[in-house]
mmCIF file of C-alpha atoms in Angstrom:
data_model
loop_
_atom_site.group_PDB
_atom_site.id
_atom_site.type_symbol
_atom_site.label_atom_id
_atom_site.label_comp_id
_atom_site.label_asym_id
_atom_site.label_seq_id
_atom_site.Cartn_x
_atom_site.Cartn_y
_atom_site.Cartn_z
ATOM 1 C CA MET A 81 165.776 91.110 147.703
ATOM 2 C CA SER A 82 168.009 94.118 148.398
ATOM 3 C CA LYS A 83 171.142 95.091 150.302
ATOM 4 C CA TRP A 84 170.499 96.979 153.526
ATOM 5 C CA LYS A 85 172.457 98.218 156.547
ATOM 6 C CA CYS A 86 170.804 98.667 159.923
ATOM 7 C CA ASN A 87 170.969 102.242 161.252
ATOM 8 C CA PHE A 88 171.156 100.969 164.824
ATOM 9 C CA CYS A 89 173.881 98.307 164.860
ATOM 10 C CA GLY A 90 175.459 98.853 161.422
ATOM 11 C CA HIS A 91 174.904 95.192 160.460
ATOM 12 C CA SER A 92 174.968 94.725 156.658
ATOM 13 C CA GLN A 93 172.466 92.189 155.337
ATOM 14 C CA ILE A 94 170.380 91.025 152.407
ATOM 15 C CA ALA A 95 166.746 91.897 153.070
ATOM 16 C CA VAL A 96 164.557 88.892 152.134
ATOM 17 C CA HIS A 97 162.272 87.412 154.766
ATOM 18 C CA ASN A 98 162.782 90.357 157.116
ATOM 19 C CA HIS A 99 161.407 92.811 154.543
ATOM 20 C CA THR A 100 157.902 93.837 153.422
ATOM 21 C CA GLU A 101 156.911 96.427 150.830
ATOM 22 C CA PHE A 102 153.478 97.795 149.943
ATOM 23 C CA TRP A 103 152.843 100.137 147.000
ATOM 24 C CA ASN A 104 149.760 102.254 146.322
ATOM 25 C CA SER A 105 148.769 105.031 143.891
ATOM 26 C CA PHE A 106 147.284 108.345 145.000
ATOM 27 C CA GLU A 107 144.876 110.160 142.699
ATOM 28 C CA ILE A 108 142.410 112.996 143.250
ATOM 29 C CA LYS A 109 139.770 113.070 140.537
ATOM 30 C CA CYS A 110 139.570 116.263 138.471
ATOM 31 C CA TYR A 111 142.715 117.626 140.087
ATOM 32 C CA ILE A 112 146.236 117.073 138.840
ATOM 33 C CA SER A 113 149.171 118.029 141.063
ATOM 34 C CA LYS A 114 152.329 119.597 139.710
ATOM 35 C CA TYR A 115 153.951 116.190 140.294
ATOM 36 C CA GLY A 116 151.436 114.365 138.101
ATOM 37 C CA ASN A 117 150.475 111.009 139.573
ATOM 38 C CA ILE A 118 151.991 110.152 142.924
ATOM 39 C CA LYS A 119 152.956 106.642 143.908
ATOM 40 C CA GLY A 120 153.721 105.726 147.499
ATOM 41 C CA ALA A 121 155.371 102.797 149.228
ATOM 42 C CA VAL A 122 155.598 101.663 152.827
ATOM 43 C CA LYS A 123 158.650 99.526 153.536
ATOM 44 C CA THR A 124 159.205 97.615 156.770
ATOM 45 C CA LEU A 125 162.507 96.033 157.763
ATOM 46 C CA VAL A 126 163.545 94.051 160.832
ATOM 47 C CA CYS A 127 167.282 93.796 161.475
ATOM 48 C CA ALA A 128 168.495 90.218 160.951
ATOM 49 C CA ASN A 129 171.084 90.648 163.699
ATOM 50 C CA GLU A 130 169.504 88.783 166.639
ATOM 51 C CA GLU A 131 171.316 91.022 169.118
ATOM 52 C CA CYS A 132 169.579 94.045 167.552
ATOM 53 C CA SER A 133 166.261 93.063 165.867
ATOM 54 C CA GLU A 134 165.256 96.736 165.573
ATOM 55 C CA VAL A 135 162.405 97.761 163.276
ATOM 56 C CA SER A 136 162.634 100.407 160.546
ATOM 57 C CA VAL A 137 159.562 101.687 158.689
ATOM 58 C CA GLU A 138 159.977 103.989 155.698
ATOM 59 C CA LEU A 139 157.451 105.912 153.600
ATOM 60 C CA SER A 140 158.479 106.771 150.032
ATOM 61 C CA LEU A 141 156.689 109.033 147.561
ATOM 62 C CA GLU A 142 157.538 109.498 143.900
ATOM 63 C CA ASN A 143 155.725 110.754 140.813
ATOM 64 C CA LYS A 144 154.703 108.661 137.797
ATOM 65 C CA ASP A 145 153.489 109.967 134.442
ATOM 66 C CA TRP A 146 150.852 107.273 133.953
ATOM 67 C CA VAL A 147 147.929 105.636 135.687
ATOM 68 C CA ILE A 148 145.879 102.522 134.832
ATOM 69 C CA ILE A 149 142.122 103.215 134.997
ATOM 70 C CA PRO A 150 139.728 100.262 135.384
ATOM 71 C CA PRO A 151 137.633 98.570 134.131
ATOM 72 C CA LEU A 152 139.293 98.681 130.696
ATOM 73 C CA ASN A 153 142.754 99.188 132.196
ATOM 74 C CA SER A 154 143.401 102.117 129.876
ATOM 75 C CA VAL A 155 146.596 104.092 130.433
ATOM 76 C CA VAL A 156 146.158 107.838 130.869
ATOM 77 C CA SER A 157 149.136 110.161 130.864
ATOM 78 C CA ARG A 158 149.500 112.735 133.601
ATOM 79 C CA PRO A 159 151.949 115.599 132.980
ATOM 80 C CA SER A 160 154.358 116.565 135.753
ATOM 81 C CA THR A 161 156.325 119.788 136.092
ATOM 82 C CA SER A 162 158.380 118.783 139.134
ATOM 83 C CA THR A 163 160.200 115.673 140.283
ATOM 84 C CA LEU A 164 159.034 114.080 143.504
ATOM 85 C CA ASN A 165 161.314 111.719 145.410
ATOM 86 C CA LYS A 166 160.748 111.901 149.158
ATOM 87 C CA LYS A 167 161.455 109.498 152.004
ATOM 88 C CA TRP A 168 160.496 109.580 155.681
ATOM 89 C CA SER A 169 161.243 107.287 158.586
ATOM 90 C CA LEU A 170 158.018 106.534 160.428
ATOM 91 C CA PHE A 171 159.312 104.355 163.231
ATOM 92 C CA SER A 172 162.577 103.927 165.114
ATOM 93 C CA ASP A 173 164.304 106.742 163.261
ATOM 94 C CA CYS A 174 167.978 106.393 164.165
ATOM 95 C CA PRO A 175 170.329 107.730 161.480
ATOM 96 C CA PHE A 176 173.365 107.614 163.765
ATOM 97 C CA LYS A 177 175.549 104.635 164.586
ATOM 98 C CA SER A 178 175.694 103.249 168.099
ATOM 99 C CA GLN A 179 178.925 104.261 169.854
ATOM 100 C CA PRO A 180 180.702 102.563 172.798
ATOM 101 C CA ASN A 181 180.321 104.019 176.281
ATOM 102 C CA TYR A 182 184.048 104.767 176.628
ATOM 103 C CA ILE A 183 183.666 107.703 174.235
ATOM 104 C CA PRO A 184 182.762 110.835 176.272
ATOM 105 C CA ASN A 185 179.009 111.374 176.409
ATOM 106 C CA SER A 186 179.214 115.055 175.399
ATOM 107 C CA ILE A 187 181.040 114.125 172.184
ATOM 108 C CA VAL A 188 178.606 111.315 171.319
ATOM 109 C CA LYS A 189 175.648 113.607 172.002
ATOM 110 C CA ASN A 190 176.923 116.232 169.543
ATOM 111 C CA TYR A 191 177.452 113.497 166.959
ATOM 112 C CA GLN A 192 173.959 112.062 167.422
ATOM 113 C CA GLU A 193 172.283 115.467 167.206
ATOM 114 C CA SER A 194 174.306 116.258 164.081
ATOM 115 C CA CYS A 195 173.014 113.072 162.431
ATOM 116 C CA LEU A 196 169.418 113.638 163.494
ATOM 117 C CA ILE A 197 169.257 117.133 162.032
ATOM 118 C CA CYS A 198 171.432 116.569 158.939
ATOM 119 C CA ASN A 199 168.602 116.446 156.389
ATOM 120 C CA LEU A 200 166.448 119.050 158.115
ATOM 121 C CA SER A 201 169.233 121.598 158.642
ATOM 122 C CA PRO A 202 172.661 120.854 157.141
ATOM 123 C CA ASN A 203 173.906 124.159 158.591
ATOM 124 C CA ALA A 204 173.126 123.178 162.177
ATOM 125 C CA SER A 205 174.422 119.652 161.551
ATOM 126 C CA ALA A 206 177.802 120.898 160.315
ATOM 127 C CA THR A 207 178.103 123.194 163.330
ATOM 128 C CA LEU A 208 177.473 120.304 165.732
ATOM 129 C CA SER A 209 179.973 118.109 163.862
ATOM 130 C CA ARG A 210 182.606 120.831 164.108
ATOM 131 C CA ARG A 211 181.982 121.060 167.843
ATOM 132 C CA CYS A 212 182.248 117.261 168.068
ATOM 133 C CA LEU A 213 185.562 117.286 166.166
ATOM 134 C CA GLN A 214 186.992 119.949 168.453
ATOM 135 C CA GLY A 215 185.839 117.998 171.507
ATOM 136 C CA MET A 216 187.705 114.914 170.281
ATOM 137 C CA ILE A 217 190.895 116.878 169.666
ATOM 138 C CA HIS A 218 190.639 118.266 173.216
ATOM 139 C CA ASP A 219 189.826 114.944 174.871
ATOM 140 C CA PHE A 220 191.786 112.385 172.839
ATOM 141 C CA CYS A 221 194.766 114.457 171.714
ATOM 142 C CA ASN A 222 194.935 116.840 174.694
ATOM 143 C CA ILE A 223 195.360 119.806 172.376
ATOM 144 C CA PHE A 224 193.829 123.219 173.059
ATOM 145 C CA GLY A 225 194.205 126.282 170.845
ATOM 146 C CA LYS A 226 192.576 129.586 170.012
ATOM 147 C CA ASN A 227 190.299 127.912 167.428
ATOM 148 C CA LEU A 228 189.717 124.599 165.641
ATOM 149 C CA HIS A 229 191.998 125.542 162.727
ATOM 150 C CA ASP A 230 194.860 126.238 165.135
ATOM 151 C CA GLU A 231 194.245 122.973 166.992
ATOM 152 C CA ILE A 232 194.340 120.939 163.788
ATOM 153 C CA GLN A 233 197.663 122.543 162.869
ATOM 154 C CA GLN A 234 199.042 121.760 166.336
ATOM 155 C CA LEU A 235 197.934 118.155 165.900
ATOM 156 C CA ARG A 236 199.690 117.903 162.519
ATOM 157 C CA GLU A 237 202.923 119.317 163.952
ATOM 158 C CA LYS A 238 202.733 116.904 166.875
ATOM 159 C CA VAL A 239 202.294 113.889 164.577
ATOM 160 C CA GLU A 240 205.031 115.028 162.180
ATOM 161 C CA LYS A 241 207.455 115.284 165.122
ATOM 162 C CA GLY A 242 206.606 111.720 166.083
ATOM 163 C CA ASP A 243 205.201 112.448 169.556
ATOM 164 C CA GLY A 244 201.527 111.958 168.669
ATOM 165 C CA SER A 245 199.221 109.230 169.911
ATOM 166 C CA LEU A 246 199.532 105.736 168.436
ATOM 167 C CA GLU A 247 196.050 106.148 166.910
ATOM 168 C CA VAL A 248 196.756 109.508 165.234
ATOM 169 C CA ASP A 249 198.673 109.386 161.960
ATOM 170 C CA LEU A 250 199.211 111.684 158.989
ATOM 171 C CA ASP A 251 196.508 109.948 156.947
ATOM 172 C CA ILE A 252 193.965 110.998 159.568
ATOM 173 C CA ILE A 253 195.314 114.565 159.616
ATOM 174 C CA ASP A 254 195.103 114.693 155.822
ATOM 175 C CA ALA A 255 191.477 113.519 155.995
ATOM 176 C CA ILE A 256 190.670 116.250 158.526
ATOM 177 C CA ASP A 257 192.412 118.831 156.356
ATOM 178 C CA SER A 258 190.513 117.659 153.268
ATOM 179 C CA VAL A 259 187.200 118.214 155.049
ATOM 180 C CA ARG A 260 188.470 121.522 156.394
ATOM 181 C CA GLU A 261 188.978 122.725 152.827
ATOM 182 C CA ILE A 262 185.326 122.165 151.845
ATOM 183 C CA GLY A 263 183.641 125.476 151.068
ATOM 184 C CA ASN A 264 182.422 127.421 154.065
ATOM 185 C CA ILE A 265 183.528 124.718 156.463
ATOM 186 C CA GLY A 266 187.141 125.689 155.903
ATOM 187 C CA ALA A 267 186.342 129.386 156.000
ATOM 188 C CA HIS A 268 184.812 129.023 159.467
ATOM 189 C CA MET A 269 187.435 126.765 161.048
ATOM 190 C CA GLN A 270 189.167 129.853 162.427
ATOM 191 C CA LYS A 271 185.989 131.077 164.090
ATOM 192 C CA ASP A 272 183.803 130.038 167.012
ATOM 193 C CA THR A 273 182.620 126.427 166.691
ATOM 194 C CA ASN A 274 179.186 127.582 167.868
ATOM 195 C CA LEU A 275 178.836 129.772 164.778
ATOM 196 C CA ILE A 276 176.213 128.423 162.384
ATOM 197 C CA LEU A 277 177.714 127.476 159.011
ATOM 198 C CA ASP A 278 176.122 127.754 155.594
ATOM 199 C CA VAL A 279 176.875 124.425 153.925
ATOM 200 C CA GLU A 280 175.437 121.984 151.424
ATOM 201 C CA PRO A 281 173.761 118.745 152.635
ATOM 202 C CA ASN A 282 176.558 116.593 151.179
ATOM 203 C CA ASP A 283 179.169 118.659 153.040
ATOM 204 C CA ALA A 284 177.336 118.098 156.322
ATOM 205 C CA LYS A 285 177.229 114.347 155.634
ATOM 206 C CA THR A 286 180.959 114.344 154.848
ATOM 207 C CA LEU A 287 181.667 115.868 158.249
ATOM 208 C CA ILE A 288 179.582 113.169 159.931
ATOM 209 C CA GLU A 289 181.515 110.467 158.051
ATOM 210 C CA LEU A 290 184.768 111.992 159.278
ATOM 211 C CA ILE A 291 183.528 111.926 162.878
ATOM 212 C CA GLU A 292 182.615 108.227 162.528
ATOM 213 C CA ILE A 293 186.052 107.432 161.090
ATOM 214 C CA LEU A 294 187.737 109.194 164.003
ATOM 215 C CA PHE A 295 185.600 107.307 166.519
ATOM 216 C CA ASN A 296 186.935 104.039 165.052
ATOM 217 C CA LYS A 297 190.517 105.126 164.379
ATOM 218 C CA TRP A 298 190.985 106.831 167.737
ATOM 219 C CA TYR A 299 188.732 105.613 170.535
ATOM 220 C CA VAL A 300 187.854 102.107 169.327
ATOM 221 C CA ALA A 301 191.416 101.357 168.183
ATOM 222 C CA ARG A 302 192.854 102.545 171.509
ATOM 223 C CA HIS A 303 190.322 100.516 173.486
ATOM 224 C CA ASN A 304 191.005 97.378 171.423
ATOM 225 C CA ARG A 305 194.758 97.819 171.804
ATOM 226 C CA LYS A 306 194.475 98.159 175.585
ATOM 227 C CA GLU A 307 192.114 95.199 175.773
ATOM 228 C CA ASN A 308 194.459 93.014 173.691
ATOM 229 C CA LEU A 309 197.437 94.006 175.861
ATOM 230 C CA ARG A 310 195.416 93.240 178.999
ATOM 231 C CA LYS A 311 194.584 89.765 177.688
ATOM 232 C CA LEU A 312 198.214 89.221 176.689
ATOM 233 C CA LYS A 313 199.418 90.128 180.187
ATOM 234 C CA LEU A 314 196.906 87.716 181.723
ATOM 235 C CA THR A 315 198.092 84.962 179.378
ATOM 236 C CA ILE A 316 201.738 85.604 180.264
ATOM 237 C CA ALA A 317 200.884 85.628 183.977
ATOM 238 C CA ARG A 318 199.130 82.240 183.663
ATOM 239 C CA MET A 319 202.075 80.789 181.743
ATOM 240 C CA LYS A 320 204.512 81.991 184.418
ATOM 241 C CA LYS A 321 202.343 80.506 187.149
ATOM 242 C CA LYS A 322 202.192 77.149 185.370
ATOM 243 C CA LYS A 323 205.960 77.204 184.878
ATOM 244 C CA GLN A 324 206.539 77.962 188.551
ATOM 245 C CA GLN A 325 204.192 75.140 189.568
ATOM 246 C CA ALA A 326 205.990 72.753 187.203
ATOM 247 C CA ASN A 327 209.419 73.665 188.619
ATOM 248 C CA SER A 328 208.374 73.611 192.255
ATOM 249 C CA PRO A 329 209.453 70.445 194.183
ATOM 250 C CA THR A 330 206.740 67.848 194.666
ATOM 251 C CA LYS A 331 205.896 67.150 198.294
ATOM 252 C CA THR A 332 206.006 63.515 199.384
#
């Protein structure tokens, strides 16, 4: 039993009946790898959300410093000089979260590609995330400047003056600025967003998390607000109609 969140729909769940796990040991006689003994696991998960039901299959490899040898079940130590802890998705690899269709496709595409390449190339991932962030500032905030750094400053000034969007507040600007100050990310904000950055994997993941927050705080919040106002207007219109019908004279 373990906690798990689906990469496709984001549904958090406790993996019990929808989870299988198979472990096996790998050993080559007479040869000892620098990792010592390697133990592998294949894990299979089916999302418990009936509207999703996607399948995720993961292969894990790690090193162990012992092995049980039959028939006497004796334990033999195996030295290791390096730590092994690797994971791969074998089926339905989808590290990005599904986004609504009212977010521009070009922005979502940059986000998805940034997620897909994050572990393989954090540098390329951070560059795509930066391009995604700039695209959102252009599209959602209608701000265009000479570079991303300049556009973020324009956005802050706009919010501080009180003429920003309802979904853009100073907390969001502070979050953007905090990410902007991370290592080489901040150093390259004043340059072309197509320029490849040199960043750490965790920095690339932080940028992706910021993009996901902005999707929710900007696009989803605006859509929900408009949808709620639309429903409210329909409710008011129905109430007015009922009132008019109630006050209208009854024909005999």
